[in-house]
Amino acid sequence: MAKTKVFMSFDYDHDEDLKTLLIGQSKNDDSPFSLADWSIKEHIDENWKAHARRRILAVDVVCVICGKHTDTATGVSAEVKIAQEEGVPYFMLAGRSEGGNVMPRAARNTDKLYKWTWANLKSLIGGGR
């Protein structure tokens, strides 16, 4: 069975360790997903947005890993906005188990922040939200 293609959005300046954890989970034998190209650490301009849009349109779902500073990560908000504009499903994952996770500014007031567990992650990737 084909794995769900996931675009990972995260705060490059504060949450690269969380990116590494998700990469590890994608390699589990029972993982239902594969990671596509993730966030782009370049100056945000129209070229960056076009590049991000192409990547987001090539996946099935966007996983937004939320840490303690995600609300100030302009790239994450831009990626969420692109997913919203293009109708690509996305979900917010609480990155830090100790709490203090915040969603990006582009999050809608109806968006939920989900606890990061293996069971939740598999469910969210499968559309359980």
Tab-separated table of N, CA and C in Angstrom:
chain	number	residue	atom	x	y	z
A	1	MET	N	0.838	-1.177	0.000
A	1	MET	CA	0.000	0.000	0.000
A	1	MET	C	0.886	1.244	0.000
A	2	ALA	N	0.509	2.240	-0.795
A	2	ALA	CA	1.299	3.469	-0.891
A	2	ALA	C	1.211	4.259	0.405
A	3	LYS	N	2.320	4.825	0.789
A	3	LYS	CA	2.357	5.626	2.006
A	3	LYS	C	1.867	7.048	1.710
A	4	THR	N	1.255	7.644	2.712
A	4	THR	CA	0.800	9.023	2.606
A	4	THR	C	2.014	9.937	2.561
A	5	LYS	N	2.016	10.860	1.594
A	5	LYS	CA	3.117	11.816	1.476
A	5	LYS	C	2.825	13.025	2.360
A	6	VAL	N	3.775	13.331	3.243
A	6	VAL	CA	3.604	14.389	4.232
A	6	VAL	C	4.657	15.478	4.032
A	7	PHE	N	4.200	16.716	4.018
A	7	PHE	CA	5.085	17.882	4.044
A	7	PHE	C	5.189	18.308	5.496
A	8	MET	N	6.395	18.448	6.000
A	8	MET	CA	6.617	18.817	7.389
A	8	MET	C	6.973	20.300	7.461
A	9	SER	N	6.202	21.041	8.238
A	9	SER	CA	6.469	22.456	8.463
A	9	SER	C	6.867	22.627	9.927
A	10	PHE	N	7.954	23.343	10.170
A	10	PHE	CA	8.444	23.519	11.528
A	10	PHE	C	9.301	24.773	11.593
A	11	ASP	N	9.550	25.239	12.792
A	11	ASP	CA	10.368	26.425	13.044
A	11	ASP	C	11.842	26.023	12.986
A	12	TYR	N	12.509	26.403	11.897
A	12	TYR	CA	13.924	26.046	11.703
A	12	TYR	C	14.816	26.553	12.823
A	13	ASP	N	14.490	27.712	13.361
A	13	ASP	CA	15.365	28.321	14.354
A	13	ASP	C	15.284	27.677	15.734
A	14	HIS	N	14.167	26.999	16.025
A	14	HIS	CA	13.985	26.470	17.379
A	14	HIS	C	13.635	24.982	17.462
A	15	ASP	N	13.183	24.402	16.381
A	15	ASP	CA	12.603	23.053	16.476
A	15	ASP	C	13.197	22.021	15.516
A	16	GLU	N	14.446	22.188	15.158
A	16	GLU	CA	15.059	21.210	14.257
A	16	GLU	C	15.130	19.826	14.902
A	17	ASP	N	15.233	19.766	16.226
A	17	ASP	CA	15.232	18.482	16.916
A	17	ASP	C	13.907	17.744	16.723
A	18	LEU	N	12.812	18.490	16.640
A	18	LEU	CA	11.501	17.873	16.418
A	18	LEU	C	11.401	17.311	15.007
A	19	LYS	N	12.000	18.015	14.050
A	19	LYS	CA	12.056	17.511	12.676
A	19	LYS	C	12.748	16.153	12.664
A	20	THR	N	13.859	16.040	13.390
A	20	THR	CA	14.617	14.796	13.446
A	20	THR	C	13.767	13.665	14.026
A	21	LEU	N	12.980	13.972	15.062
A	21	LEU	CA	12.107	12.954	15.660
A	21	LEU	C	11.062	12.456	14.669
A	22	LEU	N	10.466	13.367	13.919
A	22	LEU	CA	9.448	12.954	12.946
A	22	LEU	C	10.070	12.142	11.808
A	23	ILE	N	11.264	12.514	11.396
A	23	ILE	CA	11.966	11.729	10.376
A	23	ILE	C	12.159	10.300	10.886
A	24	GLY	N	12.560	10.170	12.131
A	24	GLY	CA	12.747	8.848	12.728
A	24	GLY	C	11.456	8.044	12.726
A	25	GLN	N	10.345	8.674	13.077
A	25	GLN	CA	9.074	7.956	13.094
A	25	GLN	C	8.653	7.540	11.687
A	26	SER	N	8.999	8.341	10.697
A	26	SER	CA	8.624	7.983	9.322
A	26	SER	C	9.340	6.719	8.854
A	27	LYS	N	10.425	6.357	9.543
A	27	LYS	CA	11.202	5.184	9.153
A	27	LYS	C	10.788	3.918	9.894
A	28	ASN	N	9.825	4.033	10.815
A	28	ASN	CA	9.314	2.843	11.506
A	28	ASN	C	8.702	1.869	10.501
A	29	ASP	N	8.825	0.589	10.788
A	29	ASP	CA	8.279	-0.428	9.890
A	29	ASP	C	6.780	-0.265	9.657
A	30	ASP	N	6.051	0.177	10.688
A	30	ASP	CA	4.601	0.311	10.554
A	30	ASP	C	4.159	1.745	10.241
A	31	SER	N	5.095	2.567	9.770
A	31	SER	CA	4.762	3.953	9.458
A	31	SER	C	3.877	4.026	8.214
A	32	PRO	N	2.747	4.760	8.306
A	32	PRO	CA	1.858	4.899	7.157
A	32	PRO	C	2.213	6.098	6.276
A	33	PHE	N	3.345	6.743	6.562
A	33	PHE	CA	3.677	7.961	5.822
A	33	PHE	C	5.143	8.028	5.449
A	34	SER	N	5.392	8.840	4.427
A	34	SER	CA	6.763	9.175	4.050
A	34	SER	C	6.839	10.695	4.019
A	35	LEU	N	8.003	11.208	4.324
A	35	LEU	CA	8.180	12.652	4.347
A	35	LEU	C	8.680	13.141	3.006
A	36	ALA	N	7.993	14.133	2.500
A	36	ALA	CA	8.439	14.804	1.287
A	36	ALA	C	9.399	15.910	1.716
A	37	ASP	N	9.829	16.705	0.775
A	37	ASP	CA	10.683	17.838	1.117
A	37	ASP	C	9.990	18.689	2.160
A	38	TRP	N	10.737	19.178	3.125
A	38	TRP	CA	10.133	19.961	4.198
A	38	TRP	C	10.506	21.416	4.064
A	39	SER	N	10.262	22.165	5.115
A	39	SER	CA	10.424	23.619	5.100
A	39	SER	C	11.722	24.058	4.444
A	40	ILE	N	11.654	25.212	3.863
A	40	ILE	CA	12.754	25.776	3.091
A	40	ILE	C	13.350	26.936	3.880
A	41	LYS	N	14.620	26.830	4.243
A	41	LYS	CA	15.236	27.916	5.014
A	41	LYS	C	15.946	28.860	4.050
A	42	GLU	N	15.175	29.763	3.531
A	42	GLU	CA	15.677	30.824	2.667
A	42	GLU	C	14.856	32.057	2.969
A	43	HIS	N	15.301	33.185	2.448
A	43	HIS	CA	14.542	34.421	2.610
A	43	HIS	C	13.174	34.250	1.952
A	44	ILE	N	12.128	34.648	2.639
A	44	ILE	CA	10.769	34.477	2.115
A	44	ILE	C	10.473	35.588	1.110
A	45	ASP	N	10.388	35.194	-0.150
A	45	ASP	CA	10.003	36.112	-1.215
A	45	ASP	C	9.086	35.344	-2.155
A	46	GLU	N	8.759	35.919	-3.282
A	46	GLU	CA	7.825	35.254	-4.199
A	46	GLU	C	8.389	33.942	-4.742
A	47	ASN	N	9.690	33.884	-4.971
A	47	ASN	CA	10.320	32.653	-5.441
A	47	ASN	C	10.206	31.557	-4.379
A	48	TRP	N	10.462	31.925	-3.123
A	48	TRP	CA	10.331	30.976	-2.007
A	48	TRP	C	8.904	30.459	-1.930
A	49	LYS	N	7.929	31.370	-2.023
A	49	LYS	CA	6.522	30.974	-1.933
A	49	LYS	C	6.133	30.044	-3.077
A	50	ALA	N	6.616	30.326	-4.277
A	50	ALA	CA	6.315	29.457	-5.424
A	50	ALA	C	6.921	28.070	-5.212
A	51	HIS	N	8.132	28.031	-4.703
A	51	HIS	CA	8.817	26.761	-4.431
A	51	HIS	C	8.055	25.973	-3.363
A	52	ALA	N	7.665	26.660	-2.272
A	52	ALA	CA	6.904	26.001	-1.207
A	52	ALA	C	5.556	25.515	-1.724
A	53	ARG	N	4.894	26.316	-2.547
A	53	ARG	CA	3.591	25.932	-3.105
A	53	ARG	C	3.705	24.644	-3.923
A	54	ARG	N	4.731	24.544	-4.752
A	54	ARG	CA	4.940	23.331	-5.554
A	54	ARG	C	5.118	22.111	-4.655
A	55	ARG	N	5.892	22.257	-3.605
A	55	ARG	CA	6.144	21.142	-2.681
A	55	ARG	C	4.867	20.740	-1.953
A	56	ILE	N	4.108	21.724	-1.503
A	56	ILE	CA	2.883	21.439	-0.751
A	56	ILE	C	1.840	20.786	-1.653
A	57	LEU	N	1.760	21.230	-2.898
A	57	LEU	CA	0.805	20.636	-3.832
A	57	LEU	C	1.152	19.191	-4.196
A	58	ALA	N	2.381	18.776	-3.935
A	58	ALA	CA	2.825	17.424	-4.292
A	58	ALA	C	2.596	16.405	-3.183
A	59	VAL	N	2.020	16.830	-2.049
A	59	VAL	CA	1.827	15.920	-0.919
A	59	VAL	C	0.342	15.708	-0.647
A	60	ASP	N	0.074	14.765	0.267
A	60	ASP	CA	-1.297	14.459	0.657
A	60	ASP	C	-1.752	15.283	1.857
A	61	VAL	N	-0.809	15.634	2.733
A	61	VAL	CA	-1.149	16.339	3.968
A	61	VAL	C	0.079	17.107	4.470
A	62	VAL	N	-0.188	18.196	5.191
A	62	VAL	CA	0.884	18.990	5.797
A	62	VAL	C	0.819	18.791	7.312
A	63	CYS	N	1.948	18.429	7.895
A	63	CYS	CA	2.074	18.290	9.348
A	63	CYS	C	2.836	19.508	9.864
A	64	VAL	N	2.175	20.314	10.686
A	64	VAL	CA	2.792	21.508	11.250
A	64	VAL	C	3.212	21.175	12.680
A	65	ILE	N	4.520	21.090	12.899
A	65	ILE	CA	5.027	20.799	14.237
A	65	ILE	C	5.127	22.125	14.988
A	66	CYS	N	4.379	22.230	16.072
A	66	CYS	CA	4.314	23.467	16.841
A	66	CYS	C	5.176	23.376	18.092
A	67	GLY	N	6.082	24.326	18.219
A	67	GLY	CA	6.914	24.430	19.404
A	67	GLY	C	6.568	25.701	20.162
A	68	LYS	N	7.505	26.164	20.947
A	68	LYS	CA	7.256	27.322	21.815
A	68	LYS	C	7.346	28.667	21.096
A	69	HIS	N	7.872	28.680	19.874
A	69	HIS	CA	8.050	29.943	19.143
A	69	HIS	C	7.426	29.902	17.747
A	70	THR	N	6.573	28.937	17.492
A	70	THR	CA	6.013	28.764	16.149
A	70	THR	C	5.208	29.982	15.710
A	71	ASP	N	4.653	30.714	16.658
A	71	ASP	CA	3.874	31.902	16.299
A	71	ASP	C	4.734	33.009	15.693
A	72	THR	N	6.044	32.948	15.869
A	72	THR	CA	6.933	33.951	15.287
A	72	THR	C	7.672	33.434	14.047
A	73	ALA	N	7.415	32.201	13.653
A	73	ALA	CA	8.084	31.597	12.495
A	73	ALA	C	7.311	31.971	11.229
A	74	THR	N	7.803	32.963	10.518
A	74	THR	CA	7.084	33.459	9.341
A	74	THR	C	6.975	32.406	8.239
A	75	GLY	N	7.982	31.554	8.109
A	75	GLY	CA	7.934	30.506	7.088
A	75	GLY	C	6.834	29.497	7.360
A	76	VAL	N	6.645	29.147	8.617
A	76	VAL	CA	5.589	28.198	8.981
A	76	VAL	C	4.228	28.806	8.655
A	77	SER	N	4.021	30.059	9.024
A	77	SER	CA	2.742	30.711	8.710
A	77	SER	C	2.511	30.781	7.204
A	78	ALA	N	3.561	31.070	6.457
A	78	ALA	CA	3.426	31.136	4.999
A	78	ALA	C	3.040	29.766	4.432
A	79	GLU	N	3.645	28.698	4.955
A	79	GLU	CA	3.321	27.349	4.477
A	79	GLU	C	1.885	26.969	4.838
A	80	VAL	N	1.438	27.328	6.030
A	80	VAL	CA	0.055	27.044	6.433
A	80	VAL	C	-0.908	27.805	5.530
A	81	LYS	N	-0.601	29.053	5.247
A	81	LYS	CA	-1.455	29.876	4.375
A	81	LYS	C	-1.550	29.245	2.984
A	82	ILE	N	-0.443	28.749	2.467
A	82	ILE	CA	-0.437	28.099	1.156
A	82	ILE	C	-1.322	26.855	1.189
A	83	ALA	N	-1.173	26.037	2.231
A	83	ALA	CA	-2.009	24.836	2.358
A	83	ALA	C	-3.487	25.222	2.387
A	84	GLN	N	-3.824	26.279	3.132
A	84	GLN	CA	-5.208	26.745	3.196
A	84	GLN	C	-5.697	27.194	1.819
A	85	GLU	N	-4.899	27.982	1.131
A	85	GLU	CA	-5.277	28.496	-0.196
A	85	GLU	C	-5.477	27.372	-1.203
A	86	GLU	N	-4.655	26.335	-1.113
A	86	GLU	CA	-4.687	25.244	-2.081
A	86	GLU	C	-5.605	24.097	-1.660
A	87	GLY	N	-6.171	24.182	-0.479
A	87	GLY	CA	-7.070	23.119	-0.006
A	87	GLY	C	-6.353	21.833	0.356
A	88	VAL	N	-5.068	21.930	0.686
A	88	VAL	CA	-4.310	20.756	1.113
A	88	VAL	C	-4.557	20.576	2.611
A	89	PRO	N	-5.016	19.402	3.035
A	89	PRO	CA	-5.279	19.210	4.463
A	89	PRO	C	-4.001	19.370	5.291
A	90	TYR	N	-4.183	19.875	6.494
A	90	TYR	CA	-3.046	20.048	7.401
A	90	TYR	C	-3.529	19.833	8.826
A	91	PHE	N	-2.575	19.588	9.716
A	91	PHE	CA	-2.884	19.485	11.130
A	91	PHE	C	-1.719	20.024	11.942
A	92	MET	N	-2.034	20.454	13.169
A	92	MET	CA	-1.048	21.020	14.084
A	92	MET	C	-0.693	19.974	15.134
A	93	LEU	N	0.591	19.724	15.290
A	93	LEU	CA	1.081	18.717	16.216
A	93	LEU	C	1.880	19.404	17.325
A	94	ALA	N	1.519	19.156	18.579
A	94	ALA	CA	2.233	19.741	19.720
A	94	ALA	C	3.607	19.095	19.826
A	95	GLY	N	4.639	19.854	19.558
A	95	GLY	CA	5.984	19.307	19.508
A	95	GLY	C	6.633	19.049	20.851
A	96	ARG	N	6.363	19.886	21.813
A	96	ARG	CA	7.024	19.789	23.118
A	96	ARG	C	6.096	19.154	24.136
A	97	SER	N	6.490	18.004	24.662
A	97	SER	CA	5.643	17.277	25.610
A	97	SER	C	5.468	18.041	26.922
A	98	GLU	N	6.396	18.933	27.248
A	98	GLU	CA	6.284	19.691	28.494
A	98	GLU	C	5.334	20.880	28.367
A	99	GLY	N	4.800	21.105	27.169
A	99	GLY	CA	3.820	22.172	26.967
A	99	GLY	C	4.443	23.443	26.433
A	100	GLY	N	3.642	24.496	26.385
A	100	GLY	CA	4.104	25.778	25.883
A	100	GLY	C	4.083	25.885	24.371
A	101	ASN	N	3.482	24.915	23.686
A	101	ASN	CA	3.428	24.917	22.229
A	101	ASN	C	2.420	25.953	21.749
A	102	VAL	N	2.775	26.677	20.704
A	102	VAL	CA	1.879	27.672	20.125
A	102	VAL	C	1.745	27.425	18.622
A	103	MET	N	0.564	27.712	18.109
A	103	MET	CA	0.313	27.526	16.683
A	103	MET	C	0.815	28.749	15.906
A	104	PRO	N	1.047	28.586	14.611
A	104	PRO	CA	1.490	29.718	13.798
A	104	PRO	C	0.377	30.763	13.674
A	105	ARG	N	0.755	31.972	13.365
A	105	ARG	CA	-0.222	33.066	13.249
A	105	ARG	C	-1.263	32.800	12.173
A	106	ALA	N	-0.919	32.041	11.153
A	106	ALA	CA	-1.855	31.760	10.064
A	106	ALA	C	-2.892	30.695	10.430
A	107	ALA	N	-2.755	30.086	11.589
A	107	ALA	CA	-3.718	29.061	12.008
A	107	ALA	C	-5.102	29.684	12.122
A	108	ARG	N	-6.088	28.909	11.756
A	108	ARG	CA	-7.477	29.353	11.900
A	108	ARG	C	-7.929	29.110	13.335
A	109	ASN	N	-8.932	29.851	13.773
A	109	ASN	CA	-9.405	29.672	15.150
A	109	ASN	C	-10.083	28.322	15.345
A	110	THR	N	-10.383	27.627	14.254
A	110	THR	CA	-10.965	26.286	14.344
A	110	THR	C	-9.905	25.186	14.348
A	111	ASP	N	-8.651	25.545	14.090
A	111	ASP	CA	-7.569	24.557	14.104
A	111	ASP	C	-7.322	24.082	15.533
A	112	LYS	N	-6.971	22.815	15.644
A	112	LYS	CA	-6.690	22.222	16.949
A	112	LYS	C	-5.224	21.826	17.025
A	113	LEU	N	-4.695	21.843	18.236
A	113	LEU	CA	-3.332	21.409	18.491
A	113	LEU	C	-3.418	20.012	19.102
A	114	TYR	N	-2.903	19.031	18.373
A	114	TYR	CA	-3.011	17.631	18.796
A	114	TYR	C	-1.750	17.169	19.521
A	115	LYS	N	-1.949	16.334	20.527
A	115	LYS	CA	-0.842	15.737	21.266
A	115	LYS	C	-0.065	14.803	20.339
A	116	TRP	N	1.260	14.866	20.435
A	116	TRP	CA	2.119	14.043	19.576
A	116	TRP	C	2.342	12.689	20.232
A	117	THR	N	1.559	11.729	19.811
A	117	THR	CA	1.769	10.324	20.173
A	117	THR	C	1.797	9.558	18.857
A	118	TRP	N	2.356	8.388	18.877
A	118	TRP	CA	2.420	7.577	17.663
A	118	TRP	C	1.009	7.260	17.160
A	119	ALA	N	0.116	6.903	18.070
A	119	ALA	CA	-1.266	6.588	17.683
A	119	ALA	C	-1.956	7.823	17.089
A	120	ASN	N	-1.797	8.980	17.721
A	120	ASN	CA	-2.399	10.207	17.195
A	120	ASN	C	-1.829	10.564	15.830
A	121	LEU	N	-0.523	10.468	15.707
A	121	LEU	CA	0.128	10.822	14.451
A	121	LEU	C	-0.401	9.960	13.310
A	122	LYS	N	-0.474	8.656	13.534
A	122	LYS	CA	-0.987	7.762	12.487
A	122	LYS	C	-2.446	8.098	12.147
A	123	SER	N	-3.235	8.400	13.148
A	123	SER	CA	-4.627	8.759	12.929
A	123	SER	C	-4.764	10.075	12.165
A	124	LEU	N	-3.999	11.085	12.563
A	124	LEU	CA	-4.054	12.387	11.906
A	124	LEU	C	-3.621	12.300	10.452
A	125	ILE	N	-2.574	11.542	10.199
A	125	ILE	CA	-2.108	11.373	8.822
A	125	ILE	C	-3.148	10.642	7.981
A	126	GLY	N	-3.891	9.752	8.632
A	126	GLY	CA	-4.950	9.023	7.941
A	126	GLY	C	-6.249	9.808	7.792
A	127	GLY	N	-6.272	11.057	8.265
A	127	GLY	CA	-7.457	11.895	8.104
A	127	GLY	C	-8.300	12.031	9.346
A	128	GLY	N	-7.876	11.430	10.465
A	128	GLY	CA	-8.643	11.489	11.700
A	128	GLY	C	-8.493	12.807	12.423
A	129	ARG	N	-9.200	13.807	11.943
A	129	ARG	CA	-9.168	15.122	12.606
A	129	ARG	C	-10.473	15.857	12.394
